[in-house]
């Protein structure tokens, strides 16, 4: 089972960062289509090449670089004619022209998935998985993207999009953690062929897998769950987003009395500052070469907890300016208090 807990919610009221999906003119002249003829009587434009299947011009076109007919026009019909294509327009053309100008078109500009949201809004903070709800779009009812281990975007969740729910968020979190869509199975315990589309789960061709496109996403396979655990264990970037991991900083300083009452994964050196006490009530897992440094008059209490390193290769608990004495090996543990079966394994 995989469970995520929301740690912090921050609102960014910013129309620039909110929903940046729109139609823009294709400005790359190499993609424009050469006009061979404009016929005002038939309301047609002949362009070079076979473009009758080109989706970008099936709704509208932009005529440019002509003498009389520059503008935006709606398309009624597209037909192939020999090696060229004839566009029949819904709008009137005033004057016929020959071999002058080009046809451009509108294309979708989608910056909702751009990493600049992560840069601008979080300052590239890597302690969390950042979820951006980027608002709705007229042309796309819902969408999501997980472009990095640290953030994802989900569209229309705030305006009750049909698929913008917990299942969509779970789907995108799956991408952030390395899971792929199920139409091309990533693991052997997934269906060989999972139909894609916003489909009801009413036949054996559509799975209920969270990484599919279906209306009942509520399941991850054992191999998918195992892979998420594997990624957390082997990918430093993802591992450091764990709530029970200390900060990504290599040194953690205890500047006030603290009680750690949950399992903690340390990331480097822990320094208990002068006159402060750190109490461990669960497990404190130390990395290889990790160390706990105790300053003057500091205390370390292990109350029914355990301090250890899985690799058994940590550097121990030392007292500052003591010549790196392993305190817990000394007979008198005045700086370290073990209570209720608390243990330290070196």
PDB file of C-alpha atoms in Angstrom, residues 208-331:
ATOM      1  CA  UNK A 208      -8.988  -0.198 -13.186  1.00  0.00           C
ATOM      2  CA  UNK A 209      -5.294   0.605 -12.806  1.00  0.00           C
ATOM      3  CA  UNK A 210      -4.383   4.057 -11.520  1.00  0.00           C
ATOM      4  CA  UNK A 211      -1.872   4.454 -14.347  1.00  0.00           C
ATOM      5  CA  UNK A 212      -4.515   3.794 -17.021  1.00  0.00           C
ATOM      6  CA  UNK A 213      -7.047   6.150 -18.604  1.00  0.00           C
ATOM      7  CA  UNK A 214     -10.316   4.880 -17.196  1.00  0.00           C
ATOM      8  CA  UNK A 215     -13.258   5.963 -15.075  1.00  0.00           C
ATOM      9  CA  UNK A 216     -12.544   3.701 -12.105  1.00  0.00           C
ATOM     10  CA  UNK A 217      -8.854   4.157 -11.358  1.00  0.00           C
ATOM     11  CA  UNK A 218      -8.296   2.703  -7.891  1.00  0.00           C
ATOM     12  CA  UNK A 219      -5.605   0.019  -8.101  1.00  0.00           C
ATOM     13  CA  UNK A 220      -1.837  -0.435  -8.297  1.00  0.00           C
ATOM     14  CA  UNK A 221      -0.370  -3.866  -8.964  1.00  0.00           C
ATOM     15  CA  UNK A 222       2.087  -5.511  -6.534  1.00  0.00           C
ATOM     16  CA  UNK A 223       4.956  -4.889  -8.966  1.00  0.00           C
ATOM     17  CA  UNK A 224       4.015  -1.213  -9.328  1.00  0.00           C
ATOM     18  CA  UNK A 225       3.982  -0.786  -5.550  1.00  0.00           C
ATOM     19  CA  UNK A 226       7.274  -2.662  -5.257  1.00  0.00           C
ATOM     20  CA  UNK A 227       8.800  -0.381  -7.903  1.00  0.00           C
ATOM     21  CA  UNK A 228       7.766   2.736  -5.969  1.00  0.00           C
ATOM     22  CA  UNK A 229       9.457   1.306  -2.872  1.00  0.00           C
ATOM     23  CA  UNK A 230      12.509   0.506  -4.998  1.00  0.00           C
ATOM     24  CA  UNK A 231      12.656   4.065  -6.312  1.00  0.00           C
ATOM     25  CA  UNK A 232      12.420   5.518  -2.816  1.00  0.00           C
ATOM     26  CA  UNK A 233      15.239   3.220  -1.717  1.00  0.00           C
ATOM     27  CA  UNK A 234      17.544   3.872  -4.676  1.00  0.00           C
ATOM     28  CA  UNK A 235      16.821   7.356  -6.043  1.00  0.00           C
ATOM     29  CA  UNK A 236      18.351  10.048  -3.838  1.00  0.00           C
ATOM     30  CA  UNK A 237      16.118  12.806  -5.197  1.00  0.00           C
ATOM     31  CA  UNK A 238      12.879  10.942  -4.520  1.00  0.00           C
ATOM     32  CA  UNK A 239      14.056   9.510  -1.216  1.00  0.00           C
ATOM     33  CA  UNK A 240      14.745  12.970   0.161  1.00  0.00           C
ATOM     34  CA  UNK A 241      11.102  13.988  -0.327  1.00  0.00           C
ATOM     35  CA  UNK A 242      10.001  11.515   2.350  1.00  0.00           C
ATOM     36  CA  UNK A 243       8.303  13.139   5.308  1.00  0.00           C
ATOM     37  CA  UNK A 244      10.321  11.030   7.740  1.00  0.00           C
ATOM     38  CA  UNK A 245      13.563  12.002   6.053  1.00  0.00           C
ATOM     39  CA  UNK A 246      15.486  14.887   7.523  1.00  0.00           C
ATOM     40  CA  UNK A 247      16.203  17.940   5.392  1.00  0.00           C
ATOM     41  CA  UNK A 248      18.338  17.509   2.309  1.00  0.00           C
ATOM     42  CA  UNK A 249      21.031  19.433   4.174  1.00  0.00           C
ATOM     43  CA  UNK A 250      24.041  17.281   5.048  1.00  0.00           C
ATOM     44  CA  UNK A 251      24.027  18.667   8.614  1.00  0.00           C
ATOM     45  CA  UNK A 252      20.977  18.727  10.915  1.00  0.00           C
ATOM     46  CA  UNK A 253      21.330  20.985  13.965  1.00  0.00           C
ATOM     47  CA  UNK A 254      19.224  20.494  17.104  1.00  0.00           C
ATOM     48  CA  UNK A 255      18.958  24.071  18.402  1.00  0.00           C
ATOM     49  CA  UNK A 256      16.149  23.453  20.908  1.00  0.00           C
ATOM     50  CA  UNK A 257      14.862  20.527  22.927  1.00  0.00           C
ATOM     51  CA  UNK A 258      13.227  18.124  20.491  1.00  0.00           C
ATOM     52  CA  UNK A 259      11.338  14.817  20.656  1.00  0.00           C
ATOM     53  CA  UNK A 260      11.332  12.612  17.560  1.00  0.00           C
ATOM     54  CA  UNK A 261       8.329  10.353  18.066  1.00  0.00           C
ATOM     55  CA  UNK A 262       8.287   8.797  14.595  1.00  0.00           C
ATOM     56  CA  UNK A 263      10.799   6.864  12.527  1.00  0.00           C
ATOM     57  CA  UNK A 264      13.432   9.230  11.141  1.00  0.00           C
ATOM     58  CA  UNK A 265      15.862   8.674   8.277  1.00  0.00           C
ATOM     59  CA  UNK A 266      18.941  10.828   8.782  1.00  0.00           C
ATOM     60  CA  UNK A 267      20.792  12.228   5.768  1.00  0.00           C
ATOM     61  CA  UNK A 268      24.181  13.039   7.274  1.00  0.00           C
ATOM     62  CA  UNK A 269      25.558  14.571  10.472  1.00  0.00           C
ATOM     63  CA  UNK A 270      23.313  15.393  13.453  1.00  0.00           C
ATOM     64  CA  UNK A 271      24.621  18.053  15.862  1.00  0.00           C
ATOM     65  CA  UNK A 272      22.955  18.454  19.270  1.00  0.00           C
ATOM     66  CA  UNK A 273      23.780  22.039  20.195  1.00  0.00           C
ATOM     67  CA  UNK A 274      24.939  23.278  23.603  1.00  0.00           C
ATOM     68  CA  UNK A 275      22.455  22.695  26.488  1.00  0.00           C
ATOM     69  CA  UNK A 276      19.879  21.005  24.210  1.00  0.00           C
ATOM     70  CA  UNK A 277      18.258  17.552  24.430  1.00  0.00           C
ATOM     71  CA  UNK A 278      17.224  15.228  21.618  1.00  0.00           C
ATOM     72  CA  UNK A 279      14.832  12.406  22.565  1.00  0.00           C
ATOM     73  CA  UNK A 280      14.385   9.396  20.266  1.00  0.00           C
ATOM     74  CA  UNK A 281      11.116   7.467  20.764  1.00  0.00           C
ATOM     75  CA  UNK A 282      11.096   5.448  17.535  1.00  0.00           C
ATOM     76  CA  UNK A 283      13.861   4.448  15.118  1.00  0.00           C
ATOM     77  CA  UNK A 284      16.613   6.834  14.058  1.00  0.00           C
ATOM     78  CA  UNK A 285      18.309   5.384  10.970  1.00  0.00           C
ATOM     79  CA  UNK A 286      21.817   6.699  10.370  1.00  0.00           C
ATOM     80  CA  UNK A 287      23.447   6.565   6.907  1.00  0.00           C
ATOM     81  CA  UNK A 288      26.866   5.107   6.191  1.00  0.00           C
ATOM     82  CA  UNK A 289      29.550   7.415   7.610  1.00  0.00           C
ATOM     83  CA  UNK A 290      26.870   9.341   9.501  1.00  0.00           C
ATOM     84  CA  UNK A 291      27.657  10.731  12.941  1.00  0.00           C
ATOM     85  CA  UNK A 292      25.942  12.340  15.943  1.00  0.00           C
ATOM     86  CA  UNK A 293      27.939  15.185  17.517  1.00  0.00           C
ATOM     87  CA  UNK A 294      27.094  16.363  21.034  1.00  0.00           C
ATOM     88  CA  UNK A 295      28.130  19.820  22.190  1.00  0.00           C
ATOM     89  CA  UNK A 296      28.706  20.901  25.807  1.00  0.00           C
ATOM     90  CA  UNK A 297      25.933  19.945  28.278  1.00  0.00           C
ATOM     91  CA  UNK A 298      23.794  18.370  25.549  1.00  0.00           C
ATOM     92  CA  UNK A 299      21.791  15.171  26.136  1.00  0.00           C
ATOM     93  CA  UNK A 300      20.682  12.299  23.945  1.00  0.00           C
ATOM     94  CA  UNK A 301      17.752  10.268  25.282  1.00  0.00           C
ATOM     95  CA  UNK A 302      16.674   7.008  23.661  1.00  0.00           C
ATOM     96  CA  UNK A 303      13.255   6.265  25.184  1.00  0.00           C
ATOM     97  CA  UNK A 304      11.960   2.926  23.827  1.00  0.00           C
ATOM     98  CA  UNK A 305      13.644   3.874  20.554  1.00  0.00           C
ATOM     99  CA  UNK A 306      16.591   2.628  18.553  1.00  0.00           C
ATOM    100  CA  UNK A 307      19.554   4.295  16.847  1.00  0.00           C
ATOM    101  CA  UNK A 308      21.309   2.239  14.192  1.00  0.00           C
ATOM    102  CA  UNK A 309      22.703   2.114  10.668  1.00  0.00           C
ATOM    103  CA  UNK A 310      21.499  -0.683   8.336  1.00  0.00           C
ATOM    104  CA  UNK A 311      24.981  -0.848   6.827  1.00  0.00           C
ATOM    105  CA  UNK A 312      26.573  -0.855  10.298  1.00  0.00           C
ATOM    106  CA  UNK A 313      29.116   1.601   8.967  1.00  0.00           C
ATOM    107  CA  UNK A 314      28.354   4.833  10.777  1.00  0.00           C
ATOM    108  CA  UNK A 315      30.883   6.830  12.774  1.00  0.00           C
ATOM    109  CA  UNK A 316      29.197   6.774  16.166  1.00  0.00           C
ATOM    110  CA  UNK A 317      28.226   9.413  18.699  1.00  0.00           C
ATOM    111  CA  UNK A 318      31.029  11.785  19.605  1.00  0.00           C
ATOM    112  CA  UNK A 319      31.470  14.639  22.012  1.00  0.00           C
ATOM    113  CA  UNK A 320      32.760  17.849  20.491  1.00  0.00           C
ATOM    114  CA  UNK A 321      36.435  18.497  21.290  1.00  0.00           C
ATOM    115  CA  UNK A 322      36.694  15.079  22.927  1.00  0.00           C
ATOM    116  CA  UNK A 323      38.930  13.448  20.385  1.00  0.00           C
ATOM    117  CA  UNK A 324      35.985  11.572  18.852  1.00  0.00           C
ATOM    118  CA  UNK A 325      35.224   9.234  21.752  1.00  0.00           C
ATOM    119  CA  UNK A 326      32.404   6.782  21.078  1.00  0.00           C
ATOM    120  CA  UNK A 327      30.318   7.825  24.064  1.00  0.00           C
ATOM    121  CA  UNK A 328      27.938   4.914  24.128  1.00  0.00           C
ATOM    122  CA  UNK A 329      30.849   2.476  24.563  1.00  0.00           C
ATOM    123  CA  UNK A 330      31.892   4.169  27.791  1.00  0.00           C
ATOM    124  CA  UNK A 331      30.757   2.682  31.093  1.00  0.00           C
TER     125      UNK A 331
END
